[in-house]
Amino acid sequence: MKIATFNINGIKARAEALPAWLDEAQPDVVLLQEIKSVDEAFPREIFEERGYNVETHGQKSFNGVAILSKHPLEDVTRGLPGDAADEQARYIEATIVGENAALRLCGLYLPNGNPVELDANGAPVAGGKFAYKLGWMDRLRARAECLLAEETPFLMAGDYNIIPQAEDAAKPESWRDDALFRPESREKWRRLLNLGLTEAFRARTQGPGHYSFWDYQAGAWNRNNGIRIDHFLLSPACADLLRDCQIDRDIRGRDKPSDHVPVWMDLDL
DNA sequence: ATGTCGTACATGGTACGA
């Protein structure tokens, strides 16, 4: 089963490029981020006519996640638990039933976290975007702990807005003080991994030069000034099913591309 | 080098987020 994650940066702007990629890559499941659409305006028919079931969790203008699946999606939940006051549409879960096992799909758009605001003691300023990011990552870890305790096989996929290591950026020094690469952010990422989760891409491929995002500005694509921030984290039972994980890099060079490209896995499910 | 996009809104240039 081929499962992909793709930050599309606006469904309206990607109404041609996204289905073109689907027709070519033929994923069974796609976790989408930044649909930038309310649920009612999401063009479900584009995907339904290709045989996908569609579940969305959107909001006006910003954020928004969705799941496309050629297999039925069950027990859909929207929003990341842990903060009833959080109104940003960044998280969706659904269960897909394979031939031998069920798998919980968690689609996420982790907060960017910039600008980084710190107080005189170096602590993130409460109510600021950086503090929101770190708090969101604590909530994500709590959710992963809950799924692990239930022994539910799961994957968490999406735009994590985290550069895990220096090798995941073409110019790591330029990201040193950025919320995507700050030690506080990477510490939260490590704590997620240390629950026993497997990062799918790094389970298959080592070394620098693998990116999933290139900024629209300053000719980042032409200079290959990229970063790897779109990831799959797998529970132990899910990691046992991993057959492959790749980045569809060439998509970035096509007409009207997103600033992210798809990352996909092949699971023995 | 605030250099590019996408979205929404007072449709035509701004504001915001990334």
GROMACS .gro file of C-alpha atoms (C1' of nucleotides) in nm:
model
  287
    1MET     CA    1   0.000   0.000   0.000
    2LYS     CA    2   0.138   0.335  -0.105
    3ILE     CA    3   0.079   0.615   0.146
    4ALA     CA    4   0.190   0.973   0.078
    5THR     CA    5   0.207   1.305   0.260
    6PHE     CA    6   0.192   1.631   0.066
    7ASN     CA    7   0.170   1.993   0.180
    8ILE     CA    8  -0.009   2.138  -0.121
    9ASN     CA    9  -0.010   2.507  -0.013
   10GLY     CA   10  -0.370   2.576  -0.114
   11ILE     CA   11  -0.615   2.341  -0.283
   12LYS     CA   12  -0.746   2.607  -0.523
   13ALA     CA   13  -0.399   2.680  -0.653
   14ARG     CA   14  -0.322   2.309  -0.686
   15ALA     CA   15  -0.645   2.203  -0.859
   16GLU     CA   16  -0.447   2.093  -1.165
   17ALA     CA   17  -0.107   1.990  -1.029
   18LEU     CA   18  -0.244   1.770  -0.750
   19PRO     CA   19  -0.466   1.543  -0.963
   20ALA     CA   20  -0.189   1.523  -1.224
   21TRP     CA   21   0.046   1.387  -0.957
   22LEU     CA   22  -0.221   1.148  -0.825
   23ASP     CA   23  -0.279   1.003  -1.171
   24GLU     CA   24   0.091   0.946  -1.215
   25ALA     CA   25   0.196   0.831  -0.866
   26GLN     CA   26  -0.121   0.632  -0.793
   27PRO     CA   27  -0.101   0.648  -0.413
   28ASP     CA   28  -0.363   0.452  -0.218
   29VAL     CA   29  -0.369   0.711   0.062
   30VAL     CA   30  -0.264   1.076   0.072
   31LEU     CA   31  -0.241   1.295   0.380
   32LEU     CA   32  -0.273   1.657   0.270
   33GLN     CA   33  -0.172   1.972   0.456
   34GLU     CA   34  -0.241   2.341   0.401
   35ILE     CA   35  -0.559   2.290   0.205
   36LYS     CA   36  -0.641   2.653   0.298
   37SER     CA   37  -1.010   2.586   0.251
   38VAL     CA   38  -1.324   2.535   0.453
   39ASP     CA   39  -1.465   2.183   0.428
   40GLU     CA   40  -1.764   2.297   0.218
   41ALA     CA   41  -1.540   2.453  -0.048
   42PHE     CA   42  -1.300   2.160  -0.079
   43PRO     CA   43  -1.332   2.016  -0.435
   44ARG     CA   44  -1.402   1.659  -0.325
   45GLU     CA   45  -1.530   1.559  -0.668
   46ILE     CA   46  -1.179   1.590  -0.816
   47PHE     CA   47  -1.076   1.303  -0.591
   48GLU     CA   48  -1.397   1.106  -0.567
   49GLU     CA   49  -1.404   1.066  -0.944
   50ARG     CA   50  -1.061   0.904  -0.909
   51GLY     CA   51  -1.191   0.657  -0.654
   52TYR     CA   52  -1.077   0.829  -0.334
   53ASN     CA   53  -1.275   0.868  -0.017
   54VAL     CA   54  -1.226   1.220   0.116
   55GLU     CA   55  -1.216   1.345   0.475
   56THR     CA   56  -1.128   1.707   0.549
   57HIS     CA   57  -1.062   1.928   0.848
   58GLY     CA   58  -1.035   2.279   0.713
   59GLN     CA   59  -1.073   2.644   0.803
   60LYS     CA   60  -1.084   2.970   0.612
   61SER     CA   61  -0.763   3.095   0.449
   62PHE     CA   62  -0.504   2.905   0.650
   63ASN     CA   63  -0.394   2.558   0.763
   64GLY     CA   64  -0.633   2.270   0.698
   65VAL     CA   65  -0.564   1.897   0.658
   66ALA     CA   66  -0.733   1.618   0.466
   67ILE     CA   67  -0.710   1.246   0.394
   68LEU     CA   68  -0.769   1.087   0.054
   69SER     CA   69  -0.803   0.708   0.054
   70LYS     CA   70  -0.899   0.443  -0.198
   71HIS     CA   71  -0.992   0.224   0.098
   72PRO     CA   72  -1.272   0.315   0.340
   73LEU     CA   73  -1.184   0.548   0.628
   74GLU     CA   74  -1.335   0.472   0.966
   75ASP     CA   75  -1.359   0.649   1.303
   76VAL     CA   76  -1.253   0.989   1.169
   77THR     CA   77  -1.156   1.242   1.437
   78ARG     CA   78  -1.062   1.606   1.384
   79GLY     CA   79  -0.832   1.824   1.593
   80LEU     CA   80  -0.537   1.741   1.819
   81PRO     CA   81  -0.648   1.659   2.175
   82GLY     CA   82  -0.517   1.854   2.471
   83ASP     CA   83  -0.637   2.211   2.418
   84ALA     CA   84  -1.007   2.277   2.369
   85ALA     CA   85  -0.934   2.644   2.293
   86ASP     CA   86  -0.709   2.562   1.993
   87GLU     CA   87  -0.913   2.644   1.682
   88GLN     CA   88  -0.642   2.589   1.420
   89ALA     CA   89  -0.722   2.302   1.180
   90ARG     CA   90  -0.398   2.106   1.186
   91TYR     CA   91  -0.480   1.745   1.273
   92ILE     CA   92  -0.700   1.460   1.154
   93GLU     CA   93  -0.710   1.087   1.225
   94ALA     CA   94  -0.881   0.794   1.056
   95THR     CA   95  -0.849   0.417   1.054
   96ILE     CA   96  -0.785   0.222   0.737
   97VAL     CA   97  -0.841  -0.152   0.728
   98GLY     CA   98  -0.587  -0.356   0.533
   99GLU     CA   99  -0.596  -0.722   0.442
  100ASN     CA  100  -0.421  -0.831   0.759
  101ALA     CA  101  -0.441  -0.538   1.000
  102ALA     CA  102  -0.595  -0.201   1.076
  103LEU     CA  103  -0.379   0.111   1.077
  104ARG     CA  104  -0.451   0.445   1.241
  105LEU     CA  105  -0.356   0.734   1.009
  106CYS     CA  106  -0.265   1.062   1.181
  107GLY     CA  107  -0.231   1.358   0.945
  108LEU     CA  108  -0.070   1.669   1.085
  109TYR     CA  109   0.038   2.021   0.998
  110LEU     CA  110   0.269   2.116   1.282
  111PRO     CA  111   0.289   2.490   1.359
  112ASN     CA  112   0.574   2.681   1.195
  113GLY     CA  113   0.665   2.861   1.520
  114ASN     CA  114   0.818   3.176   1.376
  115PRO     CA  115   0.887   3.439   1.487
  116VAL     CA  116   1.078   3.295   1.782
  117GLU     CA  117   1.001   3.508   2.088
  118LEU     CA  118   1.203   3.443   2.403
  119ASP     CA  119   1.196   3.622   2.738
  120ALA     CA  120   1.501   3.747   2.931
  121ASN     CA  121   1.558   3.395   3.064
  122GLY     CA  122   1.547   3.244   2.719
  123ALA     CA  123   1.206   3.084   2.773
  124PRO     CA  124   0.946   3.099   2.494
  125VAL     CA  125   0.703   3.387   2.548
  126ALA     CA  126   0.364   3.251   2.651
  127GLY     CA  127   0.103   3.310   2.384
  128GLY     CA  128   0.367   3.350   2.114
  129LYS     CA  129   0.396   3.137   1.804
  130PHE     CA  130   0.707   2.954   1.923
  131ALA     CA  131   0.541   2.859   2.251
  132TYR     CA  132   0.237   2.740   2.053
  133LYS     CA  133   0.458   2.517   1.840
  134LEU     CA  134   0.632   2.360   2.139
  135GLY     CA  135   0.303   2.310   2.324
  136TRP     CA  136   0.153   2.151   2.013
  137MET     CA  137   0.446   1.909   2.001
  138ASP     CA  138   0.385   1.814   2.365
  139ARG     CA  139   0.023   1.741   2.276
  140LEU     CA  140   0.132   1.534   1.976
  141ARG     CA  141   0.364   1.330   2.199
  142ALA     CA  142   0.078   1.274   2.444
  143ARG     CA  143  -0.137   1.150   2.157
  144ALA     CA  144   0.139   0.913   2.041
  145GLU     CA  145   0.179   0.783   2.396
  146CYS     CA  146  -0.193   0.714   2.409
  147LEU     CA  147  -0.188   0.520   2.080
  148LEU     CA  148   0.120   0.325   2.192
  149ALA     CA  149  -0.050   0.236   2.521
  150GLU     CA  150  -0.350   0.107   2.327
  151GLU     CA  151  -0.113  -0.090   2.103
  152THR     CA  152  -0.282   0.060   1.800
  153PRO     CA  153  -0.054   0.038   1.495
  154PHE     CA  154  -0.025   0.394   1.363
  155LEU     CA  155   0.163   0.643   1.155
  156MET     CA  156   0.192   1.018   1.202
  157ALA     CA  157   0.257   1.192   0.873
  158GLY     CA  158   0.271   1.548   0.754
  159ASP     CA  159   0.452   1.878   0.750
  160TYR     CA  160   0.632   1.873   1.086
  161ASN     CA  161   0.806   2.207   1.024
  162ILE     CA  162   1.112   2.042   1.183
  163ILE     CA  163   1.459   2.008   1.030
  164PRO     CA  164   1.576   1.704   1.228
  165GLN     CA  165   1.952   1.737   1.168
  166ALA     CA  166   2.199   1.970   0.996
  167GLU     CA  167   2.222   1.723   0.706
  168ASP     CA  168   1.853   1.789   0.638
  169ALA     CA  169   1.923   2.146   0.524
  170ALA     CA  170   2.137   2.268   0.235
  171LYS     CA  171   2.244   2.566   0.446
  172PRO     CA  172   2.196   2.466   0.809
  173GLU     CA  173   2.372   2.775   0.939
  174SER     CA  174   2.100   2.996   0.792
  175TRP     CA  175   1.837   2.807   0.996
  176ARG     CA  176   2.023   2.815   1.328
  177ASP     CA  177   1.786   3.058   1.500
  178ASP     CA  178   1.474   2.955   1.313
  179ALA     CA  179   1.184   2.777   1.483
  180LEU     CA  180   1.227   2.487   1.238
  181PHE     CA  181   1.578   2.412   1.363
  182ARG     CA  182   1.612   2.560   1.713
  183PRO     CA  183   1.728   2.320   1.984
  184GLU     CA  184   1.393   2.347   2.164
  185SER     CA  185   1.207   2.227   1.853
  186ARG     CA  186   1.451   1.947   1.781
  187GLU     CA  187   1.439   1.836   2.145
  188LYS     CA  188   1.063   1.789   2.114
  189TRP     CA  189   1.120   1.595   1.791
  190ARG     CA  190   1.376   1.371   1.964
  191ARG     CA  191   1.133   1.308   2.248
  192LEU     CA  192   0.877   1.188   1.994
  193LEU     CA  193   1.131   0.953   1.834
  194ASN     CA  194   1.242   0.833   2.175
  195LEU     CA  195   0.897   0.692   2.239
  196GLY     CA  196   1.009   0.420   2.002
  197LEU     CA  197   0.882   0.565   1.677
  198THR     CA  198   1.065   0.510   1.349
  199GLU     CA  199   1.127   0.789   1.101
  200ALA     CA  200   1.051   0.614   0.773
  201PHE     CA  201   1.278   0.809   0.540
  202ARG     CA  202   1.586   0.774   0.761
  203ALA     CA  203   1.514   0.404   0.811
  204ARG     CA  204   1.582   0.364   0.440
  205THR     CA  205   1.818   0.644   0.332
  206GLN     CA  206   2.120   0.805   0.499
  207GLY     CA  207   2.323   1.114   0.420
  208PRO     CA  208   2.269   1.476   0.316
  209GLY     CA  209   2.097   1.628   0.015
  210HIS     CA  210   1.742   1.497   0.061
  211TYR     CA  211   1.484   1.775   0.084
  212SER     CA  212   1.105   1.809   0.075
  213PHE     CA  213   1.068   2.190   0.071
  214TRP     CA  214   1.226   2.469  -0.129
  215ASP     CA  215   1.118   2.828  -0.061
  216TYR     CA  216   0.958   3.018  -0.346
  217GLN     CA  217   1.197   3.306  -0.277
  218ALA     CA  218   1.551   3.375  -0.385
  219GLY     CA  219   1.570   3.097  -0.641
  220ALA     CA  220   1.582   2.832  -0.369
  221TRP     CA  221   1.479   2.553  -0.607
  222ASN     CA  222   1.727   2.645  -0.878
  223ARG     CA  223   2.004   2.660  -0.617
  224ASN     CA  224   1.877   2.341  -0.448
  225ASN     CA  225   1.858   2.536  -0.124
  226GLY     CA  226   1.611   2.299   0.039
  227ILE     CA  227   1.515   2.149   0.374
  228ARG     CA  228   1.359   1.818   0.477
  229ILE     CA  229   1.058   1.892   0.697
  230ASP     CA  230   0.786   1.649   0.578
  231HIS     CA  231   0.808   1.324   0.770
  232PHE     CA  232   0.653   0.990   0.856
  233LEU     CA  233   0.677   0.861   1.211
  234LEU     CA  234   0.578   0.497   1.253
  235SER     CA  235   0.473   0.293   1.553
  236PRO     CA  236   0.674  -0.030   1.601
  237ALA     CA  237   0.409  -0.252   1.442
  238CYS     CA  238   0.377  -0.013   1.148
  239ALA     CA  239   0.756   0.013   1.108
  240ASP     CA  240   0.766  -0.365   1.063
  241LEU     CA  241   0.556  -0.316   0.747
  242LEU     CA  242   0.788  -0.057   0.586
  243ARG     CA  243   0.912  -0.156   0.242
  244ASP     CA  244   1.019   0.177   0.095
  245CYS     CA  245   1.013   0.554   0.150
  246GLN     CA  246   1.094   0.812  -0.118
  247ILE     CA  247   1.064   1.183  -0.195
  248ASP     CA  248   0.903   1.286  -0.526
  249ARG     CA  249   1.156   1.564  -0.576
  250ASP     CA  250   1.088   1.635  -0.943
  251ILE     CA  251   0.738   1.764  -0.868
  252ARG     CA  252   0.894   2.090  -0.745
  253GLY     CA  253   1.015   2.173  -1.097
  254ARG     CA  254   0.676   2.152  -1.265
  255ASP     CA  255   0.422   2.424  -1.347
  256LYS     CA  256   0.261   2.599  -1.050
  257PRO     CA  257   0.422   2.374  -0.789
  258SER     CA  258   0.365   2.378  -0.416
  259ASP     CA  259   0.674   2.478  -0.220
  260HIS     CA  260   0.666   2.123  -0.077
  261VAL     CA  261   0.686   1.793  -0.268
  262PRO     CA  262   0.518   1.459  -0.186
  263VAL     CA  263   0.691   1.204   0.034
  264TRP     CA  264   0.559   0.850   0.013
  265MET     CA  265   0.598   0.508   0.171
  266ASP     CA  266   0.524   0.158   0.054
  267LEU     CA  267   0.380  -0.051   0.339
  268ASP     CA  268   0.324  -0.426   0.339
  269LEU     CA  269  -0.039  -0.377   0.435
  270DA     C1'  270   1.846   4.157  -0.070
  271DT     C1'  271   1.098   4.127   0.230
  272DG     C1'  272   1.386   3.834  -0.365
  273DT     C1'  273   0.767   3.452  -0.399
  274DC     C1'  274   0.363   3.255  -0.349
  275DG     C1'  275  -0.155   3.172  -0.180
  276DT     C1'  276  -0.556   3.345   0.038
  277DA     C1'  277  -0.912   3.703   0.151
  278DC     C1'  278  -1.096   4.138   0.099
  279DA     C1'  279  -1.262   4.752   0.013
  280DT     C1'  280  -1.138   4.363  -0.676
  281DG     C1'  281  -0.674   4.597  -0.730
  282DG     C1'  282  -0.348   4.676  -0.400
  283DT     C1'  283  -0.276   4.547   0.053
  284DA     C1'  284  -0.240   4.239   0.474
  285DC     C1'  285  -0.102   3.818   0.653
  286DG     C1'  286   0.125   3.370   0.680
  287DA     C1'  287   0.486   3.090   0.525
   0.00000   0.00000   0.00000
